[in-house]
XYZ file of C-alpha atoms in Angstrom:
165
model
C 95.057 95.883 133.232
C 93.697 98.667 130.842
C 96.471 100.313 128.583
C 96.602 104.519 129.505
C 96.285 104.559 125.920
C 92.817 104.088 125.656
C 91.742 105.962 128.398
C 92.777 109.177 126.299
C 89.931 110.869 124.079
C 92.153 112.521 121.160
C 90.274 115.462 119.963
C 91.271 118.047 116.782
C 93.885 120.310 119.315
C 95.678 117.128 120.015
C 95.803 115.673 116.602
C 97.527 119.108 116.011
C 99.630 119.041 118.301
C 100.492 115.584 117.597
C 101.147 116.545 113.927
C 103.331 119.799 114.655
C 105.593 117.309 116.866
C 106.344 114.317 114.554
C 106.904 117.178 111.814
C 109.378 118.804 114.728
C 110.078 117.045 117.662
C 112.278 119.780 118.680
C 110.125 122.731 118.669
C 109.648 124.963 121.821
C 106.315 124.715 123.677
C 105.343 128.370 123.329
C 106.052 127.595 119.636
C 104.122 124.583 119.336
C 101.097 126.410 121.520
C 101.324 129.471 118.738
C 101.235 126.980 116.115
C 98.182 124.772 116.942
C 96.274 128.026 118.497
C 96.438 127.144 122.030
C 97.671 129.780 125.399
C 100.755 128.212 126.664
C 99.838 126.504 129.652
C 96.807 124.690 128.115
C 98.988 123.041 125.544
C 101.859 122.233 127.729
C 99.030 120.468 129.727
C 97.754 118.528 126.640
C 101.156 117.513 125.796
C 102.038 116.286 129.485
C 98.579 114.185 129.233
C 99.820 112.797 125.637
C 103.381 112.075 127.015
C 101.798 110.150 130.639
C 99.676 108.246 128.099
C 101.891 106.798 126.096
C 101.020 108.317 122.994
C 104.230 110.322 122.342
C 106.779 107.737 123.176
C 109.677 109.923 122.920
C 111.816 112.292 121.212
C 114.675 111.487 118.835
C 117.037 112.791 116.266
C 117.229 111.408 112.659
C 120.974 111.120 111.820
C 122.525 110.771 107.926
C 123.952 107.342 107.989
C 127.263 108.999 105.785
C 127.760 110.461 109.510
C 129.709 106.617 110.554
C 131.174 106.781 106.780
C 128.727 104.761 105.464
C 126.182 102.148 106.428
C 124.394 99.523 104.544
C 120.878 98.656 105.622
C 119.103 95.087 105.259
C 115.824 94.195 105.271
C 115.856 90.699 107.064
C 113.154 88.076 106.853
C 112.632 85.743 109.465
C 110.881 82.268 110.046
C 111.243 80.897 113.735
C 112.073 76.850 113.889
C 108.801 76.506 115.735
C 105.939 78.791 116.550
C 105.198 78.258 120.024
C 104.413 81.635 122.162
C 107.313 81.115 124.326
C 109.817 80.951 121.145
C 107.926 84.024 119.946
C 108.753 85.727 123.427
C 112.306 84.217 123.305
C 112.623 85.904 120.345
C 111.758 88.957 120.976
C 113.195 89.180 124.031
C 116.609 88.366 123.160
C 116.614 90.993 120.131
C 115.785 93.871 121.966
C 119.422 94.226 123.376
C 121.154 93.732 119.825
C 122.393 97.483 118.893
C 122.580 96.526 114.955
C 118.667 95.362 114.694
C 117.007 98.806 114.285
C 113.890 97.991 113.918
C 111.383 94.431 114.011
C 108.041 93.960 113.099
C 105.941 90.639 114.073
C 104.291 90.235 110.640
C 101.427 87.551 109.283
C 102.584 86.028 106.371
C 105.183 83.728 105.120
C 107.222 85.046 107.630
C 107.385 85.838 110.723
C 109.232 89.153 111.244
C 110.824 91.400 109.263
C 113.729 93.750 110.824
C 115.935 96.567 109.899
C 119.495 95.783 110.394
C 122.273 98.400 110.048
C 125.460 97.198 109.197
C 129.056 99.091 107.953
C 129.834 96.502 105.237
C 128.253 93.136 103.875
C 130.887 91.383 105.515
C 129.771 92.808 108.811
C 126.254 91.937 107.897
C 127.231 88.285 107.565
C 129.293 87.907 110.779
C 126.507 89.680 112.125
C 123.635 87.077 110.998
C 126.170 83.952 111.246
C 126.321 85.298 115.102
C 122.335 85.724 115.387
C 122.095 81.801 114.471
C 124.785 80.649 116.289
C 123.166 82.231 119.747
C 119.757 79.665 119.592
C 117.303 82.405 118.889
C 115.058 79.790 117.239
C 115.771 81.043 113.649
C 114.719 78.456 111.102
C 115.250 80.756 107.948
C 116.266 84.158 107.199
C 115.924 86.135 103.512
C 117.951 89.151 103.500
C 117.135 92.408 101.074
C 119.768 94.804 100.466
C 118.528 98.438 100.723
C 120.426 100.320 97.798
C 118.528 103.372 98.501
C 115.935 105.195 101.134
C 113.443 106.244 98.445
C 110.585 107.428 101.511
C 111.511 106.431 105.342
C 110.232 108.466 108.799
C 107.276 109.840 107.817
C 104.934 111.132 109.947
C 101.621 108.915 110.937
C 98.462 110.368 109.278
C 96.000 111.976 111.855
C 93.151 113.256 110.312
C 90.024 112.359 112.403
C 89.571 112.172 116.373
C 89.849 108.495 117.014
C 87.615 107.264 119.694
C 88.620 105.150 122.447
């Protein structure tokens, strides 16, 4: 089955549009239309094409981490035990419920994902990882790097050129 995502040509009054939202997710549409130089109704139809697509995923907030009183982050390393496609899917599959594990990327490499785990103490963290092995995910290894600080994070994806699908 083809993806909606490449049946979508993304010319320069998307790309702005595209660029005006990751920079404000929250901004009206008559805004947004002002801003990239559309009427109104054309760019509300643009971003209802973009949305059906699947090439604006959603809308969030960013929130300070000082808002729960303090969080530590970790950068965690993984190597499966084996890497069969149905541990791989196991994997994956069982993560996607765990509230703590932010974000996880399937990377090439020595490993073979790297994820973004939230935590409110190191203590936490290690209860938190002692419970990940305990529940037969298929981990073989794990490396874990301590974020002391958010130096660059959430920036916006660069769109300079019309990609053709």
């Amino acid at each position: 089955m083809k993806s909606k995502l490449n049946t979508v040509r993304l010319d320069a009054w998307d790309l702005r549009i595209l660029a005006e939202l990751q920079t404000d997710g929250r901004i009206s549409k008559s805004e947004l239309a002002k801003r990239v130089h559309l009427s109104a109704s054309a760019c509300s139809e643009r971003l209802r094409i973009l949305e059906t697509a699947g090439i604006i995923e959603g809308y969030c907030a960013r929130l300070s981490p000082s808002l729960t009183g303090g969080v530590i982050f970790v950068m965690v390393e993984v190597v499966l035990d084996r890497h069969r496609l149905e541990d791989q899917r196991h994997f994956e599959t069982a993560i996607q419920g765990i509230s703590e594990i932010l974000d996880c990327w399937a990377i090439g490499g020595r490993v073979d994902y790297l994820m973004r785990v939230a935590a409110p103490s190191m203590a936490a963290y290690q209860e938190f990882m002692e419970g990940l092995l305990q529940v037969g995910l298929g981990i073989g290894q794990y490396y874990s790097l301590i974020v002391t600080k958010s130096v660059k994070s959430n920036s916006p994806i660069p769109l300079s050129a019309p990609r053709q699908r």
